[in-house]
Amino acid sequence: MVFCLLIMIMQSNSWVPLFPDQASTFAWQVDYLYFYLILVSVAFTIPIVVAIFFFFVKYREKDKFATPDEIHGSIMLETVWSIIPFVISMTIFLGGAYIFYNQTRVPTDAMEIYVVGKQWMWKFQHGTGQREINELHVPVGRKVKLMMTTEDVLHDVYIPAFRTKADVVPGRYTTLWFEATKPGKYHLYCAEYCGLNHSGMGGWVYVMEQSEFDNWLAGGGSNQTPVEAGRELFTNKLGCASCHAGGASQRGAKLEGLFGTDVKLTNGQTVKADEEYIRNSILNPSGQVVEGYQPIMPTFKGQVTEEQLVSLVAYVKSLNPNAATTGSTPTTTTAPAMTNSNSTSSSSNTKLASNPNAPSNKTEPTKSSNK
Ligand code: CUA
């Protein structure tokens, strides 16, 4: 009876005001597990409470100096009360592990969006260069990966309708993915206390039909894509190209085809050239010198913003068209804007340039002010 009621609540949760919509592929899994936990709790609580009342009536003091009967245990009883809770706790564990596994393994064909948190706003940037603040537009029925970092303190992206959340950590990249199942407008929160306006650090996720999303994406004007912004920083603003551009006189490690490969360092270690590695190489180059090179690269700490770093990472990533195509144009048909952007990099077009002073809502204007 209780179970049926719970299932009913679960499936039509719109009339339970405390319950957010179910709008992602994870949502029903999380809800089922959650209601299962409630069910287990109820199923144990009720008999325990009943037993308490029953026993204190049955075993109340009847005789001032009564001698109780001795009890010698029961193998049967003890086995049963060990095995049943074991099975129940294992089902909880397996359910949780299954969902956790699903949520943490980011599919490689996901569309990539860059996220930078800062006190107190969320900045998003699409692969086409489109930028948004406190709003995120995504297509329905497509896997979306958020590549996230923060300019200041810990934040946490939380989208209740998608039943997913993840910390955004200073100094590193974290990821989160989802596939929205229902067009609509859903709350986006910061779920980690991050200072005075933490409670105001949020916005909306707009889930749109693919065609609508394409229109929206195309309507953003001529944004510089993350790859383009990164290339500009690389060749002009930061002068990385003078050492890394390739050719015979190259002093810095070769970056073409680097992303996603294993790199041998002078200290004998081998590391994978992922986003984190590239980021660290820019900020702390002497920490991981590539075998065969001198530790001559200066640090760029303090000279690049998080958003510029993201652009640089996107650019280096684009230098390997074969790399795990997380940032690549998805296989489904997309806006023309998705494919016309850059020449050297066929695969990856992701970027994030910086405009910290942009207005705090609505799509950001085209400008990418570097520094
Ligand atoms: Cu950002 Cu709380």
Short mmCIF file of C-alpha atoms and ligand atoms in Angstrom, two decimals:
data_model
loop_
_atom_site.label_atom_id
_atom_site.label_comp_id
_atom_site.label_asym_id
_atom_site.label_seq_id
_atom_site.Cartn_x
_atom_site.Cartn_y
_atom_site.Cartn_z
CA MET A 1 0.00 0.00 0.00
CA VAL A 2 2.64 2.46 1.14
CA PHE A 3 4.79 1.37 -1.76
CA CYS A 4 2.03 2.00 -4.30
CA LEU A 5 1.50 5.42 -2.85
CA LEU A 6 5.19 6.20 -3.09
CA ILE A 7 5.33 5.05 -6.70
CA MET A 8 2.38 7.28 -7.45
CA ILE A 9 4.04 10.26 -5.83
CA MET A 10 7.19 9.48 -7.72
CA GLN A 11 5.62 9.29 -11.11
CA SER A 12 3.49 12.35 -10.86
CA ASN A 13 5.63 14.41 -8.62
CA SER A 14 4.45 17.67 -10.12
CA TRP A 15 1.75 17.90 -7.48
CA VAL A 16 4.23 17.45 -4.68
CA PRO A 17 5.58 20.97 -4.41
CA LEU A 18 8.74 19.81 -2.66
CA PHE A 19 9.73 17.65 -5.56
CA PRO A 20 11.56 19.02 -8.58
CA ASP A 21 10.70 17.85 -12.10
CA GLN A 22 12.31 14.74 -13.44
CA ALA A 23 14.13 16.14 -16.43
CA SER A 24 17.21 14.03 -17.02
CA THR A 25 18.07 10.44 -17.69
CA PHE A 26 19.32 10.16 -14.10
CA ALA A 27 16.24 11.54 -12.47
CA TRP A 28 14.12 8.42 -12.21
CA GLN A 29 17.08 6.33 -11.04
CA VAL A 30 17.85 8.71 -8.21
CA ASP A 31 14.16 8.92 -7.30
CA TYR A 32 13.70 5.17 -7.25
CA LEU A 33 16.70 4.76 -4.99
CA TYR A 34 15.49 7.56 -2.77
CA PHE A 35 12.03 6.10 -2.39
CA TYR A 36 13.49 2.69 -1.83
CA LEU A 37 15.47 4.13 1.08
CA ILE A 38 12.35 5.72 2.48
CA LEU A 39 10.48 2.46 2.08
CA VAL A 40 13.18 0.52 3.91
CA SER A 41 13.23 3.10 6.70
CA VAL A 42 9.47 2.96 7.08
CA ALA A 43 9.44 -0.83 6.93
CA PHE A 44 11.84 -0.97 9.85
CA THR A 45 10.51 1.95 11.87
CA ILE A 46 6.90 0.77 12.07
CA PRO A 47 7.57 -2.74 13.46
CA ILE A 48 10.12 -1.35 15.90
CA VAL A 49 7.71 1.23 17.29
CA VAL A 50 4.93 -1.38 17.46
CA ALA A 51 7.24 -3.79 19.26
CA ILE A 52 8.21 -1.14 21.79
CA PHE A 53 4.60 -0.56 22.76
CA PHE A 54 3.78 -4.24 22.72
CA PHE A 55 6.71 -5.13 24.95
CA PHE A 56 6.20 -2.49 27.50
CA VAL A 57 2.70 -3.67 28.00
CA LYS A 58 3.52 -7.34 27.92
CA TYR A 59 6.62 -7.18 30.11
CA ARG A 60 5.53 -4.50 32.48
CA GLU A 61 6.39 -5.06 36.12
CA LYS A 62 3.80 -7.43 37.56
CA ASP A 63 5.66 -8.84 40.47
CA LYS A 64 8.17 -6.87 42.53
CA PHE A 65 10.82 -9.62 42.78
CA ALA A 66 10.18 -11.78 39.73
CA THR A 67 13.02 -13.90 38.29
CA PRO A 68 13.13 -13.68 34.49
CA ASP A 69 13.34 -16.80 32.32
CA GLU A 70 16.75 -17.43 30.83
CA ILE A 71 17.10 -17.12 27.07
CA HIS A 72 19.69 -19.21 25.22
CA GLY A 73 19.56 -17.66 21.77
CA SER A 74 18.30 -19.02 18.51
CA ILE A 75 20.50 -19.81 15.54
CA MET A 76 17.51 -19.54 13.26
CA LEU A 77 16.51 -16.11 14.46
CA GLU A 78 20.04 -14.76 14.40
CA THR A 79 20.65 -16.02 10.89
CA VAL A 80 17.48 -14.45 9.63
CA TRP A 81 18.16 -11.08 11.21
CA SER A 82 21.65 -11.05 9.77
CA ILE A 83 20.84 -12.15 6.25
CA ILE A 84 17.84 -9.92 5.63
CA PRO A 85 19.60 -6.66 6.55
CA PHE A 86 22.63 -7.81 4.58
CA VAL A 87 20.57 -8.30 1.44
CA ILE A 88 18.81 -4.99 1.94
CA SER A 89 22.00 -3.04 2.49
CA MET A 90 23.58 -4.66 -0.55
CA THR A 91 20.67 -3.60 -2.75
CA ILE A 92 21.12 -0.05 -1.49
CA PHE A 93 24.82 -0.24 -2.17
CA LEU A 94 24.37 -1.66 -5.66
CA GLY A 95 21.72 0.91 -6.55
CA GLY A 96 23.92 3.74 -5.33
CA ALA A 97 27.00 2.39 -7.05
CA TYR A 98 25.14 2.00 -10.32
CA ILE A 99 23.93 5.60 -10.27
CA PHE A 100 27.29 6.91 -9.16
CA TYR A 101 29.02 5.02 -11.93
CA ASN A 102 26.59 6.41 -14.49
CA GLN A 103 26.97 9.96 -13.31
CA THR A 104 30.73 10.02 -13.02
CA ARG A 105 31.60 8.33 -16.30
CA VAL A 106 31.30 11.08 -18.86
CA PRO A 107 30.38 9.75 -22.30
CA THR A 108 32.94 10.66 -24.94
CA ASP A 109 30.37 11.87 -27.43
CA ALA A 110 29.00 14.54 -25.13
CA MET A 111 28.71 18.13 -26.23
CA GLU A 112 31.11 20.19 -24.17
CA ILE A 113 30.32 23.40 -22.36
CA TYR A 114 32.81 25.32 -20.26
CA VAL A 115 31.79 26.62 -16.87
CA VAL A 116 33.59 29.13 -14.70
CA GLY A 117 32.17 29.93 -11.30
CA LYS A 118 33.00 33.08 -9.44
CA GLN A 119 31.59 35.00 -6.53
CA TRP A 120 28.70 35.15 -7.31
CA MET A 121 27.79 34.07 -10.77
CA TRP A 122 27.98 31.22 -13.22
CA LYS A 123 29.64 31.80 -16.56
CA PHE A 124 29.03 29.36 -19.37
CA GLN A 125 30.54 29.12 -22.78
CA HIS A 126 29.52 26.91 -25.67
CA GLY A 127 31.84 25.39 -28.25
CA THR A 128 30.67 27.94 -30.76
CA GLY A 129 31.73 30.77 -28.55
CA GLN A 130 28.26 31.67 -27.29
CA ARG A 131 28.46 32.87 -23.73
CA GLU A 132 25.93 33.10 -20.98
CA ILE A 133 25.79 34.21 -17.39
CA ASN A 134 23.52 32.47 -14.89
CA GLU A 135 21.67 30.89 -17.77
CA LEU A 136 22.44 27.74 -19.62
CA HIS A 137 20.76 26.65 -22.82
CA VAL A 138 21.02 23.00 -23.77
CA PRO A 139 19.29 20.80 -26.32
CA VAL A 140 16.96 18.05 -25.19
CA GLY A 141 18.01 14.44 -25.68
CA ARG A 142 21.67 15.13 -26.08
CA LYS A 143 24.53 14.35 -23.74
CA VAL A 144 26.08 17.49 -22.35
CA LYS A 145 29.36 17.65 -20.50
CA LEU A 146 30.26 20.56 -18.28
CA MET A 147 33.97 21.27 -17.88
CA MET A 148 34.13 23.33 -14.76
CA THR A 149 36.47 25.44 -12.76
CA THR A 150 36.33 28.56 -10.60
CA GLU A 151 38.14 31.86 -10.35
CA ASP A 152 37.98 32.11 -6.61
CA VAL A 153 36.50 29.71 -4.06
CA LEU A 154 34.66 26.41 -4.07
CA HIS A 155 31.27 26.45 -5.71
CA ASP A 156 28.97 23.64 -6.69
CA VAL A 157 26.77 23.28 -9.73
CA TYR A 158 23.44 21.82 -8.75
CA ILE A 159 20.49 21.18 -11.05
CA PRO A 160 17.82 19.46 -8.97
CA ALA A 161 15.61 18.57 -11.94
CA PHE A 162 18.53 16.64 -13.40
CA ARG A 163 19.33 15.04 -10.03
CA THR A 164 22.96 15.92 -10.40
CA LYS A 165 25.53 18.17 -8.82
CA ALA A 166 29.29 18.56 -8.68
CA ASP A 167 31.82 20.69 -6.91
CA VAL A 168 33.68 23.36 -8.81
CA VAL A 169 37.16 23.51 -7.37
CA PRO A 170 39.79 26.25 -7.59
CA GLY A 171 42.89 25.18 -9.46
CA ARG A 172 41.47 22.21 -11.27
CA TYR A 173 38.85 20.99 -13.67
CA THR A 174 35.89 18.93 -12.66
CA THR A 175 33.22 17.52 -14.90
CA LEU A 176 29.54 16.82 -14.76
CA TRP A 177 27.28 15.43 -17.43
CA PHE A 178 23.62 14.98 -18.06
CA GLU A 179 21.11 14.32 -20.77
CA ALA A 180 17.97 16.37 -20.46
CA THR A 181 14.78 14.54 -21.30
CA LYS A 182 12.17 17.25 -21.19
CA PRO A 183 12.15 20.78 -22.61
CA GLY A 184 11.58 23.43 -20.00
CA LYS A 185 13.12 25.84 -17.57
CA TYR A 186 14.86 24.43 -14.53
CA HIS A 187 16.56 25.91 -11.51
CA LEU A 188 20.31 26.03 -11.30
CA TYR A 189 21.92 26.54 -7.92
CA CYS A 190 25.25 26.92 -6.24
CA ALA A 191 25.24 24.22 -3.58
CA GLU A 192 28.40 25.06 -1.69
CA TYR A 193 28.52 27.98 0.70
CA CYS A 194 30.80 30.48 -1.01
CA GLY A 195 30.31 33.77 0.75
CA LEU A 196 27.81 36.54 1.21
CA ASN A 197 25.72 36.10 -1.91
CA HIS A 198 25.93 32.34 -2.10
CA SER A 199 22.17 32.03 -1.94
CA GLY A 200 21.83 34.36 -4.91
CA MET A 201 24.31 32.48 -7.04
CA GLY A 202 22.05 30.61 -9.37
CA GLY A 203 19.96 30.84 -12.45
CA TRP A 204 18.16 28.74 -14.98
CA VAL A 205 18.80 25.91 -17.31
CA TYR A 206 16.76 26.10 -20.49
CA VAL A 207 16.20 22.79 -22.18
CA MET A 208 15.20 23.31 -25.80
CA GLU A 209 14.33 21.21 -28.80
CA GLN A 210 17.34 20.67 -31.01
CA SER A 211 16.11 22.99 -33.77
CA GLU A 212 15.24 25.69 -31.30
CA PHE A 213 18.62 25.31 -29.72
CA ASP A 214 20.32 25.60 -33.09
CA ASN A 215 18.50 28.85 -33.71
CA TRP A 216 19.45 30.13 -30.34
CA LEU A 217 23.04 29.20 -30.92
CA ALA A 218 23.11 30.82 -34.33
CA GLY A 219 21.65 34.01 -32.96
CA GLY A 220 24.66 34.82 -30.85
CA GLY A 221 26.54 36.94 -33.36
CA SER A 222 30.13 36.36 -34.32
CA ASN A 223 31.59 35.03 -31.15
CA GLN A 224 35.15 33.94 -30.97
CA THR A 225 35.21 30.24 -30.22
CA PRO A 226 37.32 29.00 -27.31
CA VAL A 227 39.76 27.53 -29.80
CA GLU A 228 40.09 30.82 -31.65
CA ALA A 229 40.51 32.76 -28.43
CA GLY A 230 43.13 30.26 -27.34
CA ARG A 231 45.00 30.50 -30.60
CA GLU A 232 45.10 34.26 -30.32
CA LEU A 233 46.50 34.08 -26.81
CA PHE A 234 48.95 31.45 -27.92
CA THR A 235 50.33 33.25 -30.94
CA ASN A 236 49.97 36.90 -29.98
CA LYS A 237 49.10 37.88 -26.47
CA LEU A 238 51.17 35.41 -24.50
CA GLY A 239 53.77 34.57 -27.10
CA CYS A 240 53.65 30.81 -26.49
CA ALA A 241 54.19 30.29 -30.20
CA SER A 242 57.76 31.56 -30.07
CA CYS A 243 58.80 28.34 -28.33
CA HIS A 244 55.98 25.94 -29.12
CA ALA A 245 55.16 26.74 -32.72
CA GLY A 246 57.02 23.80 -34.16
CA GLY A 247 59.79 23.83 -36.73
CA ALA A 248 63.48 23.07 -36.27
CA SER A 249 64.28 25.74 -33.71
CA GLN A 250 61.48 24.74 -31.39
CA ARG A 251 62.51 24.97 -27.76
CA GLY A 252 59.26 23.98 -26.12
CA ALA A 253 57.57 20.61 -26.21
CA LYS A 254 55.64 19.76 -29.32
CA LEU A 255 51.95 20.37 -28.91
CA GLU A 256 50.58 19.04 -32.18
CA GLY A 257 48.83 15.76 -31.60
CA LEU A 258 49.63 15.97 -27.89
CA PHE A 259 46.24 15.93 -26.26
CA GLY A 260 45.12 12.60 -24.92
CA THR A 261 48.50 10.96 -25.32
CA ASP A 262 50.94 9.78 -22.66
CA VAL A 263 53.79 12.14 -21.90
CA LYS A 264 57.15 11.09 -20.48
CA LEU A 265 58.59 13.50 -17.98
CA THR A 266 62.23 14.10 -17.04
CA ASN A 267 61.61 12.57 -13.63
CA GLY A 268 60.70 9.29 -15.26
CA GLN A 269 56.99 9.57 -14.68
CA THR A 270 54.45 9.18 -17.42
CA VAL A 271 51.36 11.32 -17.35
CA LYS A 272 48.33 11.62 -19.55
CA ALA A 273 48.03 14.90 -21.42
CA ASP A 274 44.53 15.84 -20.34
CA GLU A 275 42.98 19.20 -19.52
CA GLU A 276 44.46 19.17 -16.06
CA TYR A 277 47.95 18.45 -17.37
CA ILE A 278 47.85 21.29 -19.87
CA ARG A 279 46.54 23.66 -17.27
CA ASN A 280 49.30 22.69 -14.85
CA SER A 281 51.94 23.02 -17.54
CA ILE A 282 50.91 26.60 -18.12
CA LEU A 283 50.74 27.57 -14.46
CA ASN A 284 53.55 25.45 -13.06
CA PRO A 285 55.76 24.40 -15.97
CA SER A 286 58.73 23.28 -13.89
CA GLY A 287 56.50 20.79 -12.10
CA GLN A 288 56.31 18.48 -15.10
CA VAL A 289 59.11 18.98 -17.60
CA VAL A 290 58.78 16.81 -20.67
CA GLU A 291 61.63 14.43 -21.33
CA GLY A 292 64.21 15.93 -23.67
CA TYR A 293 63.43 19.54 -22.82
CA GLN A 294 65.01 22.10 -20.53
CA PRO A 295 63.01 23.59 -17.65
CA ILE A 296 63.10 27.04 -19.19
CA MET A 297 59.44 27.84 -19.50
CA PRO A 298 58.28 30.65 -17.23
CA THR A 299 55.10 30.32 -15.26
CA PHE A 300 52.01 32.10 -16.47
CA LYS A 301 50.42 32.11 -13.06
CA GLY A 302 48.70 35.41 -12.43
CA GLN A 303 48.91 36.38 -16.09
CA VAL A 304 46.00 34.40 -17.36
CA THR A 305 42.47 34.20 -16.07
CA GLU A 306 40.60 30.94 -15.66
CA GLU A 307 38.65 31.67 -18.79
CA GLN A 308 41.81 32.31 -20.79
CA LEU A 309 43.22 29.07 -19.45
CA VAL A 310 40.17 27.26 -20.66
CA SER A 311 40.71 28.78 -24.12
CA LEU A 312 44.32 27.72 -24.16
CA VAL A 313 43.39 24.22 -23.12
CA ALA A 314 40.75 24.12 -25.85
CA TYR A 315 43.32 25.29 -28.38
CA VAL A 316 45.95 22.73 -27.40
CA LYS A 317 43.24 20.12 -27.47
CA SER A 318 42.29 21.16 -30.98
CA LEU A 319 45.85 20.50 -32.12
CA ASN A 320 45.11 16.83 -31.88
CA PRO A 321 42.15 16.08 -34.10
CA ASN A 322 42.24 12.46 -33.02
CA ALA A 323 42.00 13.15 -29.34
CA ALA A 324 39.00 12.02 -27.40
CA THR A 325 36.42 14.12 -29.10
CA THR A 326 34.79 15.53 -26.04
CA GLY A 327 34.73 19.00 -27.45
CA SER A 328 33.95 18.09 -30.97
CA THR A 329 31.02 18.85 -33.10
CA PRO A 330 28.44 16.27 -32.19
CA THR A 331 27.23 13.72 -34.64
CA THR A 332 23.70 14.98 -34.63
CA THR A 333 22.96 17.84 -36.92
CA THR A 334 23.71 21.16 -35.41
CA ALA A 335 23.72 24.80 -36.20
CA PRO A 336 26.00 25.94 -38.97
CA ALA A 337 27.71 28.01 -36.35
CA MET A 338 29.02 24.81 -34.86
CA THR A 339 31.08 23.91 -37.86
CA ASN A 340 32.26 27.07 -39.53
CA SER A 341 34.54 28.30 -36.88
CA ASN A 342 38.13 27.31 -37.30
CA SER A 343 40.54 26.07 -39.82
CA THR A 344 43.41 24.30 -38.10
CA SER A 345 41.21 22.35 -35.80
CA SER A 346 38.60 20.23 -37.32
CA SER A 347 37.65 18.42 -34.22
CA SER A 348 37.47 20.63 -31.27
CA ASN A 349 35.84 23.93 -30.94
CA THR A 350 35.47 24.92 -27.43
CA LYS A 351 36.38 28.09 -25.79
CA LEU A 352 35.99 30.55 -23.07
CA ALA A 353 37.40 33.97 -23.17
CA SER A 354 36.95 36.33 -20.35
CA ASN A 355 34.62 39.11 -19.65
CA PRO A 356 34.25 39.34 -15.92
CA ASN A 357 32.35 42.58 -16.01
CA ALA A 358 29.63 41.49 -18.31
CA PRO A 359 26.04 42.10 -17.30
CA SER A 360 24.85 39.52 -14.90
CA ASN A 361 22.14 37.97 -16.96
CA LYS A 362 21.25 37.15 -20.52
CA THR A 363 23.64 36.03 -23.17
CA GLU A 364 26.85 37.90 -22.99
CA PRO A 365 27.81 40.12 -25.88
CA THR A 366 30.39 39.06 -28.40
CA LYS A 367 33.37 40.79 -26.89
CA SER A 368 36.09 38.71 -25.38
CA SER A 369 38.27 40.99 -23.39
CA ASN A 370 41.50 39.31 -22.62
CA LYS A 371 42.94 40.87 -19.55
CU1 CUA B 1 28.94 29.79 -5.22
CU2 CUA B 1 27.77 29.11 -3.27
#
